PDB file of C-alpha atoms in Angstrom:
ATOM      1  CA  MET O  17     114.939 163.286 129.971  1.00 73.00           C
ATOM      2  CA  HIS O  18     111.656 164.172 131.787  1.00 83.00           C
ATOM      3  CA  PRO O  19     108.480 162.977 130.313  1.00 88.00           C
ATOM      4  CA  ASN O  20     105.728 165.406 129.074  1.00 93.00           C
ATOM      5  CA  TYR O  21     102.512 165.564 131.153  1.00 94.00           C
ATOM      6  CA  ILE O  22      98.909 166.092 130.235  1.00 93.00           C
ATOM      7  CA  LEU O  23      97.336 168.628 132.542  1.00 94.00           C
ATOM      8  CA  VAL O  24      93.851 168.947 133.526  1.00 93.00           C
ATOM      9  CA  ILE O  25      92.698 172.684 133.223  1.00 91.00           C
ATOM     10  CA  ASN O  26      89.157 173.772 134.096  1.00 89.00           C
ATOM     11  CA  GLY O  27      87.974 170.191 133.892  1.00 87.00           C
ATOM     12  CA  LYS O  28      89.522 169.414 130.483  1.00 91.00           C
ATOM     13  CA  PRO O  29      92.837 167.700 129.691  1.00 92.00           C
ATOM     14  CA  GLU O  30      95.324 169.652 127.778  1.00 92.00           C
ATOM     15  CA  GLY O  31      98.818 169.292 126.650  1.00 89.00           C
ATOM     16  CA  PRO O  32     101.019 167.349 126.816  1.00 91.00           C
ATOM     17  CA  PHE O  33     103.343 169.907 128.517  1.00 94.00           C
ATOM     18  CA  SER O  34     107.023 169.769 129.154  1.00 93.00           C
ATOM     19  CA  ILE O  35     108.347 170.460 132.678  1.00 92.00           C
ATOM     20  CA  ASP O  36     109.323 174.140 131.788  1.00 92.00           C
ATOM     21  CA  GLU O  37     105.757 174.514 130.472  1.00 93.00           C
ATOM     22  CA  LEU O  38     104.327 173.184 133.651  1.00 93.00           C
ATOM     23  CA  LYS O  39     106.464 175.639 135.628  1.00 92.00           C
ATOM     24  CA  ALA O  40     105.224 178.482 133.459  1.00 93.00           C
ATOM     25  CA  ARG O  41     101.597 177.458 134.230  1.00 91.00           C
ATOM     26  CA  LYS O  42     102.458 177.423 137.915  1.00 91.00           C
ATOM     27  CA  ILE O  43     101.222 173.871 138.398  1.00 93.00           C
ATOM     28  CA  LYS O  44      99.806 173.280 141.927  1.00 92.00           C
ATOM     29  CA  PRO O  45     100.156 170.092 144.231  1.00 91.00           C
ATOM     30  CA  ALA O  46      96.445 169.277 143.705  1.00 88.00           C
ATOM     31  CA  ASP O  47      96.472 169.676 139.869  1.00 92.00           C
ATOM     32  CA  PHE O  48      95.676 166.335 138.076  1.00 92.00           C
ATOM     33  CA  VAL O  49      98.239 165.206 135.527  1.00 93.00           C
ATOM     34  CA  LYS O  50      99.454 162.048 133.643  1.00 93.00           C
ATOM     35  CA  THR O  51     101.900 161.115 131.061  1.00 92.00           C
ATOM     36  CA  PRO O  52     100.666 159.462 127.857  1.00 86.00           C
ATOM     37  CA  GLU O  53     101.831 156.006 129.385  1.00 86.00           C
ATOM     38  CA  MET O  54     100.026 156.453 132.613  1.00 86.00           C
ATOM     39  CA  PRO O  55      96.665 154.635 132.885  1.00 81.00           C
ATOM     40  CA  ASP O  56      94.998 157.223 135.126  1.00 84.00           C
ATOM     41  CA  TYR O  57      95.350 160.854 136.349  1.00 87.00           C
ATOM     42  CA  LYS O  58      97.046 161.596 139.631  1.00 87.00           C
ATOM     43  CA  GLU O  59      97.645 164.704 141.721  1.00 87.00           C
ATOM     44  CA  ALA O  60     100.920 166.295 140.923  1.00 90.00           C
ATOM     45  CA  GLN O  61     102.035 165.884 144.498  1.00 88.00           C
ATOM     46  CA  GLU O  62     101.430 162.122 144.194  1.00 84.00           C
ATOM     47  CA  ILE O  63     104.225 161.740 141.557  1.00 87.00           C
ATOM     48  CA  ALA O  64     107.705 161.472 142.953  1.00 85.00           C
ATOM     49  CA  GLU O  65     109.381 163.240 140.000  1.00 90.00           C
ATOM     50  CA  LEU O  66     107.020 166.369 140.362  1.00 92.00           C
ATOM     51  CA  ARG O  67     107.429 166.375 144.127  1.00 90.00           C
ATOM     52  CA  GLU O  68     111.324 166.786 143.643  1.00 88.00           C
ATOM     53  CA  LEU O  69     111.209 169.264 140.749  1.00 89.00           C
ATOM     54  CA  PHE O  70     108.502 171.474 142.237  1.00 91.00           C
ATOM     55  CA  GLY O  71     109.069 171.080 145.977  1.00 90.00           C
ATOM     56  CA  PHE O  72     105.869 169.556 146.683  1.00 90.00           C
ATOM     57  CA  LYS O  73     105.276 167.755 149.928  1.00 83.00           C
ATOM     58  CA  LYS O  74     104.371 164.203 149.864  1.00 76.00           C
ATOM     59  CA  PRO O  75     100.631 163.790 150.501  1.00 73.00           C
ATOM     60  CA  ALA O  76      99.505 162.068 153.860  1.00 67.00           C
ATOM     61  CA  LEU O  77      98.255 158.498 153.519  1.00 63.00           C
ATOM     62  CA  LEU O  78      94.514 158.942 153.433  1.00 57.00           C
ATOM     63  CA  MET O  79      92.083 156.215 154.758  1.00 52.00           C
ATOM     64  CA  GLN O  80      90.516 155.469 151.500  1.00 59.00           C
ATOM     65  CA  TYR O  81      94.019 154.494 150.166  1.00 79.00           C
ATOM     66  CA  PHE O  82      94.528 151.566 152.778  1.00 89.00           C
ATOM     67  CA  GLY O  83      94.065 148.072 151.331  1.00 91.00           C
ATOM     68  CA  SER O  84      90.853 146.445 152.657  1.00 91.00           C
ATOM     69  CA  PHE O  85      90.755 143.153 154.523  1.00 93.00           C
ATOM     70  CA  ASP O  86      88.768 141.396 151.705  1.00 94.00           C
ATOM     71  CA  GLN O  87      91.502 142.569 149.116  1.00 94.00           C
ATOM     72  CA  ARG O  88      94.305 141.198 151.423  1.00 96.00           C
ATOM     73  CA  LEU O  89      92.495 137.974 152.019  1.00 96.00           C
ATOM     74  CA  LEU O  90      91.803 137.380 148.304  1.00 97.00           C
ATOM     75  CA  ALA O  91      95.516 138.218 147.632  1.00 97.00           C
ATOM     76  CA  SER O  92      96.560 135.593 150.222  1.00 96.00           C
ATOM     77  CA  PHE O  93      94.571 132.967 148.573  1.00 97.00           C
ATOM     78  CA  LEU O  94      95.988 133.906 145.137  1.00 97.00           C
ATOM     79  CA  ASP O  95      99.514 133.574 146.554  1.00 98.00           C
ATOM     80  CA  TRP O  96      98.771 130.278 148.194  1.00 97.00           C
ATOM     81  CA  PHE O  97      97.529 128.919 144.793  1.00 97.00           C
ATOM     82  CA  ILE O  98     100.537 130.468 143.115  1.00 97.00           C
ATOM     83  CA  VAL O  99     103.125 128.907 145.422  1.00 97.00           C
ATOM     84  CA  PHE O 100     101.283 125.572 145.747  1.00 95.00           C
ATOM     85  CA  GLY O 101     100.926 125.337 141.963  1.00 95.00           C
ATOM     86  CA  VAL O 102     104.766 125.786 141.504  1.00 94.00           C
ATOM     87  CA  PHE O 103     105.426 122.896 143.997  1.00 92.00           C
ATOM     88  CA  VAL O 104     102.810 120.745 142.180  1.00 91.00           C
ATOM     89  CA  VAL O 105     104.713 121.241 138.967  1.00 92.00           C
ATOM     90  CA  VAL O 106     108.053 120.465 140.756  1.00 88.00           C
ATOM     91  CA  ILE O 107     106.593 117.371 142.240  1.00 86.00           C
ATOM     92  CA  PHE O 108     105.323 116.151 138.893  1.00 86.00           C
ATOM     93  CA  VAL O 109     108.615 116.816 137.055  1.00 86.00           C
ATOM     94  CA  VAL O 110     111.080 115.797 139.769  1.00 78.00           C
ATOM     95  CA  VAL O 111     109.219 113.120 141.588  1.00 77.00           C
ATOM     96  CA  LEU O 112     107.002 111.350 139.001  1.00 73.00           C
ATOM     97  CA  LEU O 113     109.403 111.671 136.080  1.00 78.00           C
ATOM     98  CA  VAL O 114     112.734 111.270 137.705  1.00 77.00           C
ATOM     99  CA  LEU O 115     112.296 109.007 140.610  1.00 78.00           C
ATOM    100  CA  GLN O 116     111.453 105.460 140.051  1.00 76.00           C
ATOM    101  CA  ASP O 117     110.717 103.839 143.358  1.00 81.00           C
ATOM    102  CA  LYS O 118     107.243 104.306 144.741  1.00 79.00           C
ATOM    103  CA  GLU O 119     108.163 104.738 148.294  1.00 84.00           C
ATOM    104  CA  THR O 120     110.827 107.299 147.531  1.00 84.00           C
ATOM    105  CA  ARG O 121     108.252 109.188 145.309  1.00 82.00           C
ATOM    106  CA  MET O 122     105.807 109.327 148.275  1.00 85.00           C
ATOM    107  CA  THR O 123     108.442 110.498 150.676  1.00 87.00           C
ATOM    108  CA  ALA O 124     109.729 113.239 148.314  1.00 85.00           C
ATOM    109  CA  SER O 125     106.288 114.366 147.424  1.00 86.00           C
ATOM    110  CA  PHE O 126     105.246 114.801 151.088  1.00 88.00           C
ATOM    111  CA  GLY O 127     108.611 116.448 151.900  1.00 89.00           C
ATOM    112  CA  LEU O 128     108.115 119.031 148.983  1.00 88.00           C
ATOM    113  CA  LEU O 129     104.606 119.809 150.122  1.00 90.00           C
ATOM    114  CA  ALA O 130     105.867 120.492 153.730  1.00 92.00           C
ATOM    115  CA  CYS O 131     108.132 123.074 152.365  1.00 94.00           C
ATOM    116  CA  VAL O 132     105.205 125.095 150.804  1.00 95.00           C
ATOM    117  CA  PRO O 133     104.622 127.268 153.924  1.00 94.00           C
ATOM    118  CA  PHE O 134     108.289 128.168 154.287  1.00 95.00           C
ATOM    119  CA  ALA O 135     108.586 128.861 150.538  1.00 96.00           C
ATOM    120  CA  LYS O 136     105.527 131.126 150.758  1.00 96.00           C
ATOM    121  CA  ILE O 137     107.145 133.194 153.599  1.00 97.00           C
ATOM    122  CA  ILE O 138     110.451 133.585 151.515  1.00 97.00           C
ATOM    123  CA  TYR O 139     108.345 134.581 148.483  1.00 98.00           C
ATOM    124  CA  HIS O 140     106.539 137.281 150.534  1.00 98.00           C
ATOM    125  CA  MET O 141     109.825 138.625 151.855  1.00 98.00           C
ATOM    126  CA  VAL O 142     111.446 138.991 148.512  1.00 98.00           C
ATOM    127  CA  MET O 143     108.377 140.239 146.603  1.00 97.00           C
ATOM    128  CA  GLU O 144     107.327 142.794 149.206  1.00 98.00           C
ATOM    129  CA  SER O 145     110.845 144.305 149.460  1.00 97.00           C
ATOM    130  CA  SER O 146     111.340 144.319 145.631  1.00 96.00           C
ATOM    131  CA  ALA O 147     110.704 147.139 143.259  1.00 93.00           C
ATOM    132  CA  LYS O 148     107.109 145.777 142.884  1.00 94.00           C
ATOM    133  CA  GLN O 149     106.441 146.008 146.561  1.00 95.00           C
ATOM    134  CA  ALA O 150     103.904 143.193 146.422  1.00 96.00           C
ATOM    135  CA  THR O 151     103.478 139.573 145.847  1.00 98.00           C
ATOM    136  CA  TYR O 152     101.720 138.583 142.570  1.00 97.00           C
ATOM    137  CA  GLY O 153      98.409 138.063 144.475  1.00 97.00           C
ATOM    138  CA  LYS O 154      98.613 141.692 145.798  1.00 96.00           C
ATOM    139  CA  LEU O 155      99.582 142.930 142.373  1.00 95.00           C
ATOM    140  CA  MET O 156      96.568 141.462 140.909  1.00 95.00           C
ATOM    141  CA  LEU O 157      94.417 143.258 143.509  1.00 94.00           C
ATOM    142  CA  LYS O 158      96.447 146.457 143.161  1.00 91.00           C
ATOM    143  CA  ILE O 159      97.595 146.631 146.621  1.00 95.00           C
ATOM    144  CA  LYS O 160     101.165 146.840 147.910  1.00 94.00           C
ATOM    145  CA  VAL O 161     103.319 146.899 151.251  1.00 96.00           C
ATOM    146  CA  VAL O 162     104.863 150.174 152.243  1.00 93.00           C
ATOM    147  CA  ASP O 163     106.390 151.655 155.387  1.00 91.00           C
ATOM    148  CA  MET O 164     104.669 154.083 157.572  1.00 86.00           C
ATOM    149  CA  ASN O 165     105.670 156.915 155.235  1.00 79.00           C
ATOM    150  CA  GLY O 166     104.394 155.209 152.102  1.00 82.00           C
ATOM    151  CA  ASP O 167     107.817 154.192 150.976  1.00 85.00           C
ATOM    152  CA  ARG O 168     109.230 150.903 149.758  1.00 91.00           C
ATOM    153  CA  ILE O 169     110.275 148.557 152.713  1.00 95.00           C
ATOM    154  CA  THR O 170     113.658 147.138 153.218  1.00 96.00           C
ATOM    155  CA  PHE O 171     114.399 143.303 152.946  1.00 97.00           C
ATOM    156  CA  GLY O 172     115.018 143.440 156.766  1.00 97.00           C
ATOM    157  CA  LYS O 173     111.535 144.976 157.400  1.00 97.00           C
ATOM    158  CA  ALA O 174     109.970 142.438 155.004  1.00 97.00           C
ATOM    159  CA  VAL O 175     111.610 139.689 157.137  1.00 97.00           C
ATOM    160  CA  ALA O 176     110.243 141.169 160.343  1.00 97.00           C
ATOM    161  CA  ARG O 177     106.724 141.713 158.893  1.00 97.00           C
ATOM    162  CA  ASN O 178     106.519 138.209 157.781  1.00 97.00           C
ATOM    163  CA  LEU O 179     107.882 136.556 160.978  1.00 97.00           C
ATOM    164  CA  CYS O 180     105.543 138.655 163.027  1.00 97.00           C
ATOM    165  CA  LYS O 181     102.733 136.859 161.191  1.00 96.00           C
ATOM    166  CA  ILE O 182     103.376 134.061 163.809  1.00 95.00           C
ATOM    167  CA  PHE O 183     101.870 136.356 166.367  1.00 96.00           C
ATOM    168  CA  SER O 184      98.829 137.026 164.199  1.00 95.00           C
ATOM    169  CA  VAL O 185      98.238 133.368 163.925  1.00 94.00           C
ATOM    170  CA  LEU O 186      99.086 132.392 167.591  1.00 94.00           C
ATOM    171  CA  THR O 187      96.239 134.811 168.701  1.00 93.00           C
ATOM    172  CA  PHE O 188      93.868 132.338 166.962  1.00 93.00           C
ATOM    173  CA  PHE O 189      93.962 134.797 163.929  1.00 94.00           C
ATOM    174  CA  ILE O 190      92.769 137.683 165.982  1.00 95.00           C
ATOM    175  CA  GLY O 191      95.721 139.599 164.950  1.00 95.00           C
ATOM    176  CA  TYR O 192      94.263 139.548 161.447  1.00 96.00           C
ATOM    177  CA  LEU O 193      90.924 140.808 162.564  1.00 95.00           C
ATOM    178  CA  LEU O 194      92.616 143.793 164.196  1.00 95.00           C
ATOM    179  CA  ALA O 195      92.397 145.336 160.648  1.00 93.00           C
ATOM    180  CA  PHE O 196      88.853 145.865 161.327  1.00 93.00           C
ATOM    181  CA  PHE O 197      89.372 148.079 164.277  1.00 92.00           C
ATOM    182  CA  ASN O 198      91.907 150.632 163.258  1.00 89.00           C
ATOM    183  CA  LYS O 199      91.906 153.375 160.806  1.00 85.00           C
ATOM    184  CA  LYS O 200      95.046 152.293 158.893  1.00 88.00           C
ATOM    185  CA  GLN O 201      93.584 148.575 158.612  1.00 93.00           C
ATOM    186  CA  GLN O 202      96.744 147.170 160.035  1.00 95.00           C
ATOM    187  CA  CYS O 203      97.013 143.578 161.132  1.00 96.00           C
ATOM    188  CA  LEU O 204      98.933 142.684 164.237  1.00 96.00           C
ATOM    189  CA  HIS O 205     102.026 141.947 162.193  1.00 97.00           C
ATOM    190  CA  ASP O 206     101.764 145.361 160.400  1.00 97.00           C
ATOM    191  CA  MET O 207     101.658 147.076 163.746  1.00 96.00           C
ATOM    192  CA  MET O 208     104.667 145.272 165.023  1.00 96.00           C
ATOM    193  CA  ALA O 209     106.687 145.715 161.815  1.00 96.00           C
ATOM    194  CA  GLY O 210     105.639 149.288 161.005  1.00 94.00           C
ATOM    195  CA  THR O 211     104.141 148.575 157.748  1.00 96.00           C
ATOM    196  CA  LEU O 212     100.969 149.385 155.802  1.00 94.00           C
ATOM    197  CA  VAL O 213      99.095 147.839 153.053  1.00 95.00           C
ATOM    198  CA  ILE O 214      97.805 150.459 150.530  1.00 92.00           C
ATOM    199  CA  LYS O 215      95.922 150.586 147.254  1.00 89.00           C
ATOM    200  CA  GLU O 216      98.090 151.353 144.305  1.00 73.00           C
ATOM    201  CA  ARG O 217      96.153 154.477 143.393  1.00 58.00           C
ATOM    202  CA  LEU O 218      98.163 156.880 145.663  1.00 46.00           C
ATOM    203  CA  PHE O 219     101.496 156.182 143.902  1.00 43.00           C
TER     204      PHE O 219
END
């Protein structure tokens, strides 16, 4: 069952129209539409269902749709806070409430904290290859990770992307600053893995 779409005609929203009614009106790729559930209007060519039904070509990724460095940086801080917060809760529950010996508590606490960076990498791999295409930090900033065609990345590509971050770090973080010097705002690990970070607006 296809949803009905509100169509902008001469600058005014009209409808909602069924798919057959949209066909009768000869909807164009650049026409703005939305379903009652969508928060904002999008071009018809931006919506996968309408591309398939009307044979529209997928629009090229435009420069204004790439996630900015400050968005990515803030998302990273949020993700560190989320992952670290989870481990703090685990340490409190497991270590402080279960373990009795003070020395064992200290060892277990430091051991769990040492796992935070590894847990964050796995968290990125799983979330970025999921249907959400983003970590919770990225979701808050309305950005997500895609391949060079704007599609969802596979788990294998997510693994490659996050392991390649090692090179972005080993270059004294210059790999991250490369985002300022290319039109697609890719960091070194994005270039190596063939990924992009884009704003949610396009899709």
